[in-house]
CSV table of C-alpha atoms in Angstrom, one decimal:
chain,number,residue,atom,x,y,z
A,1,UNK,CA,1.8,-24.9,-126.9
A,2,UNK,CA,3.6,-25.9,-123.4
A,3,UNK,CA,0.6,-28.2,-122.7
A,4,UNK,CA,1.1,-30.1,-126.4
A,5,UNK,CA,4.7,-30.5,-126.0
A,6,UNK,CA,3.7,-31.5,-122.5
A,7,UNK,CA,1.2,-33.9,-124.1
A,8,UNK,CA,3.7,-35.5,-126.3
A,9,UNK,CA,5.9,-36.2,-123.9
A,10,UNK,CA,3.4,-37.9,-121.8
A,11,UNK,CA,2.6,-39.9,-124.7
A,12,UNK,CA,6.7,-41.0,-125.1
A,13,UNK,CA,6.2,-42.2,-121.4
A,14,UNK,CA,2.8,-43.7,-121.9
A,15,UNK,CA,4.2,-45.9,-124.7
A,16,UNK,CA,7.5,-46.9,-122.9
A,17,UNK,CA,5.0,-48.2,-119.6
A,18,UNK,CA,2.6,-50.2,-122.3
A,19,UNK,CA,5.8,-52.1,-124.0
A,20,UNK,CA,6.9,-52.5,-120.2
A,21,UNK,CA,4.3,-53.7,-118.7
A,22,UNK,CA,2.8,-55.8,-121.8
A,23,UNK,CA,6.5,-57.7,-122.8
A,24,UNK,CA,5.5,-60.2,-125.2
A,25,UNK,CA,1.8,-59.2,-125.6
A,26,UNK,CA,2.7,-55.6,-126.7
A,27,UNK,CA,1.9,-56.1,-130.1
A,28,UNK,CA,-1.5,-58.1,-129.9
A,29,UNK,CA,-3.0,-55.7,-127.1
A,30,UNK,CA,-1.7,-52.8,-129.0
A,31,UNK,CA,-3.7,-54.2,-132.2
A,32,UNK,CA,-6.7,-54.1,-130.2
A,33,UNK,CA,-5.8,-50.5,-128.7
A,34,UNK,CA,-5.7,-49.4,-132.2
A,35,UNK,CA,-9.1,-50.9,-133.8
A,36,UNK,CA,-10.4,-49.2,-130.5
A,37,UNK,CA,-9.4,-46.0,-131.2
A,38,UNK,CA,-10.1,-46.3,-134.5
A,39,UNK,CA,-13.7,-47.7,-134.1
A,40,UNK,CA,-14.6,-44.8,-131.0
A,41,UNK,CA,-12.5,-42.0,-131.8
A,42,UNK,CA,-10.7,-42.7,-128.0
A,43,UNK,CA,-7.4,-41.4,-128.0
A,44,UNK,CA,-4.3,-43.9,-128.3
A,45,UNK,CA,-2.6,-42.6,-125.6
A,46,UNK,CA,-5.5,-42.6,-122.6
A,47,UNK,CA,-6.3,-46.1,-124.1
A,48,UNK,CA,-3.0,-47.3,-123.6
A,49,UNK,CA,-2.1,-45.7,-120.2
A,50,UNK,CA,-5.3,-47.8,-118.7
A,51,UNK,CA,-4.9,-50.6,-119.8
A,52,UNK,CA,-1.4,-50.3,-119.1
A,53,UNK,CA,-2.2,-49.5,-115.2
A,54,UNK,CA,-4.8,-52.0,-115.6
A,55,UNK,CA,-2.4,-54.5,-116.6
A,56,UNK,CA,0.6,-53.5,-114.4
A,57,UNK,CA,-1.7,-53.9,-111.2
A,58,UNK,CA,-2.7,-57.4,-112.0
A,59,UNK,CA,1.0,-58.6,-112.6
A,60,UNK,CA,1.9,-56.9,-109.4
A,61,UNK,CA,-1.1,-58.9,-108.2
A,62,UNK,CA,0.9,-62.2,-109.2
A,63,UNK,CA,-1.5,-62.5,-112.6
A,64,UNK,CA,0.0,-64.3,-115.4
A,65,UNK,CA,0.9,-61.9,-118.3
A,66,UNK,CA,-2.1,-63.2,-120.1
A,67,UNK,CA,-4.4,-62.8,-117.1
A,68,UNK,CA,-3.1,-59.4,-116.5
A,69,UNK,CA,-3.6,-58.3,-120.2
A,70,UNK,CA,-7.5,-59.6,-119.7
A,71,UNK,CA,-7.8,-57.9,-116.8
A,72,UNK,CA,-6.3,-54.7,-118.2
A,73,UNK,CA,-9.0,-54.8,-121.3
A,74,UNK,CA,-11.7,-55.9,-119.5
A,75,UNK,CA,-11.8,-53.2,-116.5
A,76,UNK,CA,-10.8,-50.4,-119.5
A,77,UNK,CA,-13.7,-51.5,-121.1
A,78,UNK,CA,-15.7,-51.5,-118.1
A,79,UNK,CA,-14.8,-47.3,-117.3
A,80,UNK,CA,-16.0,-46.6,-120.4
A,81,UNK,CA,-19.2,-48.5,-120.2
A,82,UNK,CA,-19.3,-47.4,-116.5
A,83,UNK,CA,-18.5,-43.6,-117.8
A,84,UNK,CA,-20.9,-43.6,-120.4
A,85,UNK,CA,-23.7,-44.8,-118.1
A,86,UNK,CA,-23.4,-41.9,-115.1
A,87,UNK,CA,-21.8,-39.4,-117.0
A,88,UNK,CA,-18.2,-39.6,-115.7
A,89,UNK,CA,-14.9,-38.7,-117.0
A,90,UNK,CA,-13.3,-42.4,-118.9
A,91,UNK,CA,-10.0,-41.5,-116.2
A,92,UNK,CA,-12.1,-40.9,-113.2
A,93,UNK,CA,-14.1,-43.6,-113.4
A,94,UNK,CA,-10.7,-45.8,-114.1
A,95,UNK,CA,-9.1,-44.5,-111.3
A,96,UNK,CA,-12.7,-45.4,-109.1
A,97,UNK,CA,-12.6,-49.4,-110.7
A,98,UNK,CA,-8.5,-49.8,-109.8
A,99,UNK,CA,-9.6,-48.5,-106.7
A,100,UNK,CA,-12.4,-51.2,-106.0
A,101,UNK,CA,-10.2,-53.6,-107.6
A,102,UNK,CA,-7.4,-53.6,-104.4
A,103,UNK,CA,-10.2,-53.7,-101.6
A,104,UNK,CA,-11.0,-50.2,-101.7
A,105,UNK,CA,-15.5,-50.8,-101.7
A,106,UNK,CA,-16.6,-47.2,-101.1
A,107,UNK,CA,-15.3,-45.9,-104.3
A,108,UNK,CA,-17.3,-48.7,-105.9
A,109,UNK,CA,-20.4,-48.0,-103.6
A,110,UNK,CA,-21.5,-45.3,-105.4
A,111,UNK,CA,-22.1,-46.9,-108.7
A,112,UNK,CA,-23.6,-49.6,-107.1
A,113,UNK,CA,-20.8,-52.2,-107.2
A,114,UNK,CA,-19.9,-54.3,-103.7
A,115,UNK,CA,-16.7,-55.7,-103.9
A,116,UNK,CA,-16.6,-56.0,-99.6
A,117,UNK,CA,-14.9,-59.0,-98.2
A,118,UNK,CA,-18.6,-60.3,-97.7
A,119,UNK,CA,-19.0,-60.0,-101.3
A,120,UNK,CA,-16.0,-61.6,-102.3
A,121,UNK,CA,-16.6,-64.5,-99.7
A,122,UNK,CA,-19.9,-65.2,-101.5
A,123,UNK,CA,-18.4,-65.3,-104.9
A,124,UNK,CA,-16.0,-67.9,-103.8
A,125,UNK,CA,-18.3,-70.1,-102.9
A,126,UNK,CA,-19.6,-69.3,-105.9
A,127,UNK,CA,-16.8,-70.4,-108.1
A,128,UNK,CA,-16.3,-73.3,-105.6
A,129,UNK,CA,-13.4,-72.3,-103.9
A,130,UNK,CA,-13.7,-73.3,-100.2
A,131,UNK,CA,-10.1,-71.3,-98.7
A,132,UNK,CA,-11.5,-68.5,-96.8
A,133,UNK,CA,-10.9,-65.2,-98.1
A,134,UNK,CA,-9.1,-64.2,-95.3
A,135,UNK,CA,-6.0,-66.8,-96.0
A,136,UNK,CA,-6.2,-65.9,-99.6
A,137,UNK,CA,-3.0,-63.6,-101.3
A,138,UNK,CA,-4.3,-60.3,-102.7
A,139,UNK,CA,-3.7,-61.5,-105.9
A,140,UNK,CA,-6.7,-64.3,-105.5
A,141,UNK,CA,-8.7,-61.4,-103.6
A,142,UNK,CA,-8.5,-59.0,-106.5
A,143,UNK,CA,-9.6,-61.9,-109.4
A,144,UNK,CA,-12.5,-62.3,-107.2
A,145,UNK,CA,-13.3,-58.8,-107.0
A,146,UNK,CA,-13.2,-58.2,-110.5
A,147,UNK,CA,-15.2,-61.4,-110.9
A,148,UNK,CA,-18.2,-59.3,-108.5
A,149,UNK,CA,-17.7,-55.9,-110.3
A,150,UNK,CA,-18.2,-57.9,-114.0
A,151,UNK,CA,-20.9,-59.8,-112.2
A,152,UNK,CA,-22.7,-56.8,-110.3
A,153,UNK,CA,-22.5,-54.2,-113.8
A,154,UNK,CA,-23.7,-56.6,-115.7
A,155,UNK,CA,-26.6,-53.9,-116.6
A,156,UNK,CA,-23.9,-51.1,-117.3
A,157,UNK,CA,-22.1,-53.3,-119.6
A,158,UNK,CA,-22.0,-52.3,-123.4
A,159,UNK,CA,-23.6,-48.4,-122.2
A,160,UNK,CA,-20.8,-47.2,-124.5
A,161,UNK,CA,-21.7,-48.4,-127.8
A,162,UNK,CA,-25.4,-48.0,-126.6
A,163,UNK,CA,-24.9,-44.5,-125.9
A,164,UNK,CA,-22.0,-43.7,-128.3
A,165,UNK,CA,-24.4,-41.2,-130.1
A,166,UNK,CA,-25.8,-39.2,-127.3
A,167,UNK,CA,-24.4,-35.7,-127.5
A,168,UNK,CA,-22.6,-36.3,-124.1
A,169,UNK,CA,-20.6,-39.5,-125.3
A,170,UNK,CA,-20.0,-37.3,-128.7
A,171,UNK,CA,-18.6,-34.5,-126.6
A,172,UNK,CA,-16.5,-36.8,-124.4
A,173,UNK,CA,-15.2,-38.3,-127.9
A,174,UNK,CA,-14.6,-34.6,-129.4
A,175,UNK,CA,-12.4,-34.0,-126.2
A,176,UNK,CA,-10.0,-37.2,-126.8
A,177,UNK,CA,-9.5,-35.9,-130.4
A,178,UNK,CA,-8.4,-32.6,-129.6
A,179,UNK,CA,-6.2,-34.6,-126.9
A,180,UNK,CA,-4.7,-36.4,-129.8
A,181,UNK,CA,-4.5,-33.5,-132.1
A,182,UNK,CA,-2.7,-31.6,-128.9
A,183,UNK,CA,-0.6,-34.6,-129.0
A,184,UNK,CA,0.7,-34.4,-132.6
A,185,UNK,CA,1.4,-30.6,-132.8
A,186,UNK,CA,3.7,-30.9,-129.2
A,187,UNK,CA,5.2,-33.8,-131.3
A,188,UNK,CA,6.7,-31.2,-133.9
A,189,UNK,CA,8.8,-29.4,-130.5
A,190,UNK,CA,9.2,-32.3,-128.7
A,191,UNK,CA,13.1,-32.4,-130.0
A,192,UNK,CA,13.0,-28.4,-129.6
């Protein structure tokens, strides 16, 4: 019962960061949250807290709101594909893609992902961009490695609606609903 109420709480705080961090793209972005959920069974809350952190690291980045709110989708949707596909917990595997996303390559190493400076220099050139990746802010550093991660998983992307009926994804699935169900009895002792 202290872990519900506990839950709900969270979920109060979780809400308030997503309006924060969103502004004027709240209601779009939480439209999208929603047809998630309800399409996967994903609770509301986790959805919203990473894309939220997604999103909040991008604008701190210098992203543009809409910039950060593609980023924030776009690497949410990525865990879960990325979670699906080695069997890792949706926040762990978050946690490993924010990490990869501010320079940090070994947590990206072991799914195969090389966001080094090396990597990022080559995907400049790529894109055109002749500034060396050295004089670049981390702003410009981190669109290019999110450009390498989308470009590197290419594979791993869409392994959650592929595997969405394995027994594994069903279980992971089972686990967010009693996280939402959690979340709506603490809801009732919340004002308590």
């Amino acid at each position: 019962l202290r872990q519900a109420t506990k839950s709900a709480m969270d979920l109060i705080e979780t809400n308030a960061m997503f309006k924060v961090s969103l502004g004027e793209l709240t209601t779009e972005t939480d439209n999208y949250v929603r047809s998630l959920s309800d399409l996967t069974g994903m609770d509301i809350g986790n959805l919203r807290d990473r894309i939220s952190t997604f999103n909040l690291l991008g604008l701190t980045m210098g992203f543009t709101a809409k910039n950060a709110q593609t980023l924030g989708k776009g690497a949410n949707q990525l865990s879960m594909d990325m979670g699906a596909l080695f069997n890792v917990p949706y926040q762990q595997i978050a946690e490993d893609v924010r990490s990869g996303l501010i320079g940090q390559s070994r947590t990206m190493y072991k799914y195969g992902i090389d966001v080094t400076e090396a990597a990022i220099a080559n995907e400049a050139l790529a894109q055109g961009i002749s500034k060396s990746v050295r004089h670049m802010t981390q702003g410009e550093k981190m669109m290019l490695r999110y450009s390498v991660m989308t470009k590197q998983a290419g594979l791993m992307q869409g392994q959650f609606a592929n595997q969405f009926n394995q027994p594994i994804n069903q279980l992971r699935v089972l686990t967010e609903r009693f996280v939402t169900l959690s979340r709506t009895i603490g809801k009732i002792f919340v004002p308590v």
